Amino acid sequence: MAFRLFVGLLLVFLFCSSVTSDKTGSDIKWWCSQTPNPEPCEFFLSSKPVAHSIKHKSQFQKLAVHLALERAVKAKGRTEGLGLQLRNKKEKAAWADCVELYDNTIRQLNKTVDPNSKHTGEDAQTWLSTALTNLGTCSDGLKELGVSEYMSPLMTNNVSKLICNTLELNKVAPSKQKYKDGFPDWVPTGDRKLLQAAAPAANVVVAKDGSGKFKTVKQAFDAAASWKGKGRFVIYVKAGVYSENVVTKAKNVMLIGDGIGKTILTGSKSVVGGSTTFASATFATGGSGFIARGVTIRNTAGPQNHQAVALRSDSDLSVFYQCSFEGFQDTLYVHSQRQFFRECNIVGTIDFIFGNAAVVLQNCNIYARKPMPGQPCTLTAQGRMDPNQNTGISIQNSRLLATADLGSTIVYLGRPWKQYSRTVYMETFMGAQITPAGWMEWVGNFALKTLYYGEYRNTGPGSSTANRVKWPGYRVITNPAEASKFTVANFIGGNSWLPPTKVPFTPGL
């Protein structure tokens, strides 16, 4: 029974709609009425004396984030307490993800309210978006491992609702802070030369033949996590095939390989094999400021094992340059935060670029490969849960290609995984494998009115929009000003944090 209540608490959450107002006052009921979810707001704030003296919107906004944080801490504590009561392997796997994801949600909310944290409104919206995405990921894991049958429709996850409220309130807070000398907080100003480092400047070298300090990639990232030095920790991985699953939360790490197809990290975890999608990644990075260059990351589980991630990134302000991500279903999990991919290869079958980060893929090669018989290919499945999340997938100046075995398989540009799914293709070559309709439904009419799917000045035999879907949320973008919202400069604020990485990028159209 306890686990059933746990699942009910974690699974059911409501998505939000926008409400704005400039009126001020001290009435809790009135203030909460300005949010998408007034009921839990009013219920939890009524018992707090400080809430009865609200005079300004900024006060209410801070109080709303603190409230979400307080409820998240309580929810995590209840979730942790259920661990000893679980016996089923799948229940334990889903539970472990949820504990980790609640912990990350608490970290994101803490950063937002930390008085010593210098951040912009865009930073806060990114962290709040991540906090909400984490709870959705917890829910997804419960469903895919088959424990959602215990869900009680009478239970609701008030943490999700309260975070939705903060997203609505924060979106009107303009950003005025500037990054000092073009660097965000996580990049030391003396780090420019190190960011260009190759093997000689590496902190540690990994080599299967024993010529480095370590023989496994995991050992190197363990060393990075315990490192007490300043600046960036550089890991050079020599050519070879490294069969291991690596999960790291170390900050300011740079992973350098000998190039695509030479330095290879490979694993085979999958949902059919008993993992959640979240935990199936061959390589997962959560520490801010992660950079990877010249590596291949694979998941070899195969199309018959369904969701099986090669790379999962939860790293804010992360960069992947001249890398390859190879798998089948769910190859590249751009889970959350702000990310940039340049000159990378992504290979897969179904939903193989997915997640709820704010991400730009630029000058990349995206290969559809043969799925299970009778299945189509879907390139993207974007997971925006709330209209105020600043997330989406932007694919610019890239190439949509096919592997030799694809045959006559139908290929779609994407489908809406979540209610406010947002994906844009700009200035990209689309091969003949792209079906004339372009996009695929998730199920029935779900999200067709609330999604945002756009195409702008694409080329190639699959780029014609003459027979595209007629959904309310789909649009052919003709105005450069509309398209520019999804560029590196505007969508992920790349002019602020990409220059010191020395990775080339195009800031606009």
Coordinates of C-alpha atoms in Angstrom, one line a residue, residues 121-422:
G121 CA 16.2 35.5 -15.0
E122 CA 17.0 33.1 -17.9
D123 CA 19.2 31.1 -15.5
A124 CA 16.4 30.8 -13.0
Q125 CA 13.9 29.8 -15.7
T126 CA 16.3 27.1 -16.9
W127 CA 16.7 25.7 -13.3
L128 CA 13.0 25.8 -12.6
S129 CA 12.3 24.1 -16.0
T130 CA 14.8 21.4 -15.0
A131 CA 13.1 21.0 -11.6
L132 CA 9.8 20.3 -13.3
T133 CA 11.4 18.0 -15.9
N134 CA 12.9 15.9 -13.2
L135 CA 9.5 15.1 -11.7
G136 CA 8.2 14.2 -15.1
T137 CA 11.1 11.9 -15.6
C138 CA 10.4 10.1 -12.3
S139 CA 6.8 9.6 -13.5
D140 CA 8.0 8.3 -16.9
G141 CA 10.2 5.7 -15.2
L142 CA 7.3 4.4 -13.1
K143 CA 5.2 4.0 -16.2
E144 CA 7.8 2.3 -18.4
L145 CA 8.7 -0.3 -15.7
G146 CA 5.0 -1.2 -15.4
V147 CA 4.3 0.1 -11.9
S148 CA 1.8 2.8 -12.9
E149 CA -1.0 0.4 -12.4
Y150 CA -0.9 1.3 -8.7
M151 CA -1.7 5.0 -9.4
S152 CA -4.5 6.5 -7.4
P153 CA -6.3 9.2 -9.5
L154 CA -7.2 11.0 -6.2
M155 CA -3.5 11.7 -5.4
T156 CA -1.8 14.8 -6.9
N157 CA 1.8 15.9 -6.9
N158 CA 1.7 19.4 -5.4
V159 CA 5.4 19.9 -6.0
S160 CA 4.9 19.9 -9.7
K161 CA 2.0 22.3 -9.4
L162 CA 4.0 24.6 -7.2
I163 CA 6.9 24.6 -9.7
C164 CA 4.5 25.4 -12.5
N165 CA 3.5 28.5 -10.5
T166 CA 7.1 29.6 -10.1
L167 CA 7.7 29.2 -13.9
E168 CA 4.7 31.5 -14.6
L169 CA 5.9 34.1 -12.0
N170 CA 9.6 34.1 -13.1
K171 CA 8.9 34.5 -16.8
V172 CA 8.1 38.2 -16.3
A173 CA 11.3 38.9 -14.4
P174 CA 13.7 40.5 -16.9
S175 CA 17.4 39.6 -16.9
K176 CA 19.7 42.6 -16.3
Q177 CA 22.8 40.9 -15.1
K178 CA 25.8 40.6 -17.5
Y179 CA 28.4 37.9 -17.5
K180 CA 31.7 39.3 -16.5
D181 CA 34.1 39.3 -19.5
G182 CA 31.7 37.0 -21.3
F183 CA 32.2 34.2 -18.8
P184 CA 29.5 32.5 -16.7
D185 CA 30.3 31.6 -13.1
W186 CA 31.5 28.1 -13.8
V187 CA 34.3 29.1 -16.2
P188 CA 37.5 30.5 -14.5
T189 CA 38.8 33.4 -16.4
G190 CA 42.3 31.8 -16.7
D191 CA 40.9 28.7 -18.3
R192 CA 41.0 29.6 -22.0
K193 CA 44.3 27.8 -22.9
L194 CA 43.3 24.8 -20.9
L195 CA 40.0 24.5 -22.8
Q196 CA 42.1 24.0 -26.0
A197 CA 44.2 21.3 -24.3
A198 CA 44.9 18.0 -25.9
A199 CA 46.6 15.0 -24.3
P200 CA 49.8 16.8 -23.0
A201 CA 47.7 19.2 -20.8
A202 CA 45.3 16.5 -19.5
N203 CA 45.0 16.0 -15.8
V204 CA 44.7 12.3 -16.3
V205 CA 45.1 9.9 -19.3
V206 CA 43.0 6.8 -19.8
A207 CA 44.4 3.9 -21.9
K208 CA 43.4 0.3 -22.2
D209 CA 47.0 -0.7 -22.7
G210 CA 48.1 0.6 -19.4
S211 CA 50.0 3.6 -20.8
G212 CA 47.9 6.1 -18.9
K213 CA 47.0 6.7 -15.3
F214 CA 43.8 4.7 -15.6
K215 CA 42.5 1.9 -17.7
T216 CA 38.8 2.8 -17.4
V217 CA 36.8 6.0 -18.1
K218 CA 34.9 5.6 -14.8
Q219 CA 38.1 5.8 -12.8
A220 CA 39.0 9.1 -14.5
F221 CA 35.7 10.6 -13.7
D222 CA 35.9 9.4 -10.1
A223 CA 39.2 11.3 -9.9
A224 CA 37.5 14.4 -11.3
A225 CA 34.8 14.2 -8.7
S226 CA 37.2 14.2 -5.9
W227 CA 39.6 16.7 -7.4
K228 CA 40.2 19.8 -5.2
G229 CA 42.1 21.9 -7.7
K230 CA 41.0 25.0 -9.6
G231 CA 40.0 25.4 -13.2
R232 CA 38.9 22.6 -15.5
F233 CA 39.7 18.9 -15.1
V234 CA 40.8 17.5 -18.4
I235 CA 40.5 13.8 -19.1
Y236 CA 42.2 12.4 -22.3
V237 CA 40.9 9.0 -23.3
K238 CA 43.2 7.2 -25.8
A239 CA 41.8 5.3 -28.8
G240 CA 40.1 2.0 -27.8
V241 CA 36.7 0.5 -27.0
Y242 CA 35.7 1.0 -23.4
S243 CA 32.8 -1.2 -22.4
E244 CA 31.4 0.5 -19.3
N245 CA 28.6 2.7 -18.1
V246 CA 29.7 6.0 -16.6
V247 CA 27.6 8.4 -14.6
T248 CA 29.2 11.6 -13.4
K249 CA 28.1 14.8 -11.6
A250 CA 31.6 16.3 -11.6
K251 CA 31.6 20.0 -12.7
N252 CA 33.9 21.7 -15.2
V253 CA 35.2 18.5 -16.8
M254 CA 36.5 18.2 -20.4
L255 CA 36.6 14.8 -22.0
I256 CA 38.9 14.5 -25.0
G257 CA 39.2 11.5 -27.3
D258 CA 41.2 10.6 -30.3
G259 CA 38.2 11.2 -32.6
I260 CA 35.0 9.7 -33.8
G261 CA 35.3 5.9 -34.3
K262 CA 38.6 5.8 -32.4
T263 CA 37.7 6.5 -28.7
I264 CA 34.5 4.6 -28.1
L265 CA 32.4 4.2 -25.0
T266 CA 29.9 1.5 -25.3
G267 CA 27.1 -0.1 -23.2
S268 CA 23.9 -2.0 -23.7
K269 CA 21.4 -1.2 -20.9
S270 CA 17.8 -0.9 -21.9
V271 CA 14.2 -0.8 -20.6
V272 CA 13.6 -4.3 -21.8
G273 CA 16.7 -5.3 -19.9
G274 CA 15.2 -3.9 -16.6
S275 CA 16.5 -0.3 -16.6
T276 CA 14.6 2.9 -16.8
T277 CA 15.3 5.1 -19.9
F278 CA 16.9 7.6 -17.5
A279 CA 19.3 5.0 -16.1
S280 CA 20.1 3.2 -19.3
A281 CA 22.6 5.7 -20.6
T282 CA 26.1 4.5 -21.5
F283 CA 27.4 7.9 -20.5
A284 CA 25.5 10.4 -18.3
T285 CA 26.7 13.8 -17.2
G286 CA 25.1 16.1 -14.7
G287 CA 27.8 18.5 -13.6
S288 CA 27.6 22.0 -15.1
G289 CA 30.1 23.1 -17.7
F290 CA 30.9 19.7 -19.2
I291 CA 32.7 19.6 -22.6
A292 CA 33.3 16.5 -24.8
R293 CA 35.4 16.4 -28.0
G294 CA 36.3 13.6 -30.3
V295 CA 34.5 10.6 -28.7
T296 CA 31.9 8.1 -29.8
I297 CA 29.3 7.0 -27.3
R298 CA 27.2 3.9 -28.2
N299 CA 24.3 1.8 -26.9
T300 CA 24.2 -1.5 -28.6
A301 CA 21.0 -2.9 -27.0
G302 CA 19.4 -3.0 -30.5
P303 CA 15.9 -2.0 -31.7
Q304 CA 14.2 -5.0 -30.1
N305 CA 15.1 -3.7 -26.6
H306 CA 13.3 -0.4 -27.0
Q307 CA 14.5 2.6 -25.0
A308 CA 18.3 2.4 -24.7
V309 CA 20.3 5.7 -24.3
A310 CA 23.8 6.3 -25.5
L311 CA 24.3 9.8 -24.0
R312 CA 22.2 11.5 -21.3
S313 CA 23.1 15.1 -20.5
D314 CA 21.7 17.0 -17.5
S315 CA 24.7 19.3 -17.6
D316 CA 23.9 23.1 -17.8
L317 CA 26.0 25.0 -20.3
S318 CA 27.4 21.8 -21.8
V319 CA 29.1 21.4 -25.2
F320 CA 29.6 18.4 -27.4
Y321 CA 32.0 18.9 -30.4
Q322 CA 32.9 16.4 -33.1
C323 CA 31.3 13.5 -31.2
S324 CA 29.2 10.6 -32.4
F325 CA 26.1 9.2 -30.5
E326 CA 25.0 5.8 -31.8
G327 CA 22.1 3.7 -30.8
F328 CA 18.6 2.8 -31.8
Q329 CA 15.5 4.0 -29.8
D330 CA 16.3 7.0 -27.6
T331 CA 20.0 7.4 -28.6
L332 CA 20.5 11.0 -27.4
Y333 CA 18.7 12.1 -24.2
V334 CA 19.0 15.9 -24.0
H335 CA 17.3 15.6 -20.6
S336 CA 17.5 19.2 -19.2
Q337 CA 19.4 22.5 -18.9
R338 CA 21.2 24.4 -21.7
Q339 CA 23.2 22.4 -24.3
F340 CA 25.1 22.8 -27.5
F341 CA 26.1 20.2 -30.1
R342 CA 28.4 21.1 -33.0
E343 CA 29.6 18.8 -35.9
C344 CA 28.3 15.7 -34.2
N345 CA 26.7 12.5 -35.6
I346 CA 23.5 11.2 -34.1
V347 CA 22.3 7.7 -35.3
G348 CA 19.1 6.0 -34.3
T349 CA 15.6 4.7 -35.0
I350 CA 12.7 6.0 -32.9
D351 CA 12.6 9.3 -30.9
F352 CA 16.4 9.2 -31.0
I353 CA 16.9 12.9 -30.1
F354 CA 14.6 13.5 -27.2
G355 CA 14.3 15.2 -23.8
N356 CA 13.5 18.6 -22.4
A357 CA 16.7 20.6 -22.5
A358 CA 17.1 24.0 -24.3
V359 CA 19.4 22.6 -27.0
V360 CA 20.8 23.7 -30.3
L361 CA 22.3 21.1 -32.7
Q362 CA 24.4 22.9 -35.3
N363 CA 26.2 21.5 -38.3
C364 CA 25.4 17.9 -37.3
N365 CA 24.6 14.8 -39.3
I366 CA 21.5 13.0 -38.2
Y367 CA 21.1 9.4 -39.5
A368 CA 17.9 7.4 -39.5
R369 CA 18.6 3.7 -39.3
K370 CA 16.5 0.6 -39.8
P371 CA 14.1 0.0 -36.8
M372 CA 12.0 -3.1 -36.0
P373 CA 9.9 -4.4 -39.0
G374 CA 6.9 -2.3 -39.5
Q375 CA 8.0 0.6 -37.4
P376 CA 8.7 4.1 -38.7
C377 CA 11.6 6.3 -37.7
T378 CA 11.0 9.5 -35.7
L379 CA 14.0 11.8 -35.4
T380 CA 12.8 13.8 -32.3
A381 CA 10.5 13.6 -29.4
Q382 CA 10.7 16.8 -27.4
G383 CA 9.3 16.8 -23.9
R384 CA 8.2 20.3 -22.9
M385 CA 5.7 19.9 -20.1
D386 CA 4.7 23.5 -19.4
P387 CA 4.3 26.5 -21.7
N388 CA 6.6 28.6 -19.5
Q389 CA 9.6 26.2 -19.8
N390 CA 12.3 27.8 -21.9
T391 CA 13.1 24.5 -23.5
G392 CA 13.0 22.9 -27.0
I393 CA 15.1 21.3 -29.7
S394 CA 16.6 23.6 -32.4
I395 CA 18.3 21.9 -35.3
Q396 CA 20.3 24.3 -37.5
N397 CA 22.4 24.0 -40.6
S398 CA 22.5 20.2 -40.3
R399 CA 21.9 17.2 -42.5
L400 CA 19.1 14.6 -42.2
L401 CA 20.5 11.5 -43.7
A402 CA 19.9 7.7 -43.8
T403 CA 22.1 4.7 -43.1
A404 CA 22.5 2.1 -45.9
D405 CA 20.1 -0.4 -44.3
L406 CA 17.1 2.1 -43.9
G407 CA 15.4 0.9 -47.1
S408 CA 11.9 2.2 -47.6
T409 CA 11.3 3.0 -43.9
I410 CA 9.2 6.1 -43.4
V411 CA 11.0 8.8 -41.5
Y412 CA 9.3 11.6 -39.6
L413 CA 10.9 14.8 -38.3
G414 CA 9.4 14.3 -34.8
R415 CA 6.3 13.6 -32.7
P416 CA 5.0 15.3 -29.5
W417 CA 6.1 13.4 -26.5
K418 CA 4.7 16.0 -24.1
Q419 CA 1.9 18.6 -24.2
Y420 CA 4.0 21.6 -25.2
S421 CA 6.5 19.8 -27.4
R422 CA 8.7 22.3 -29.3

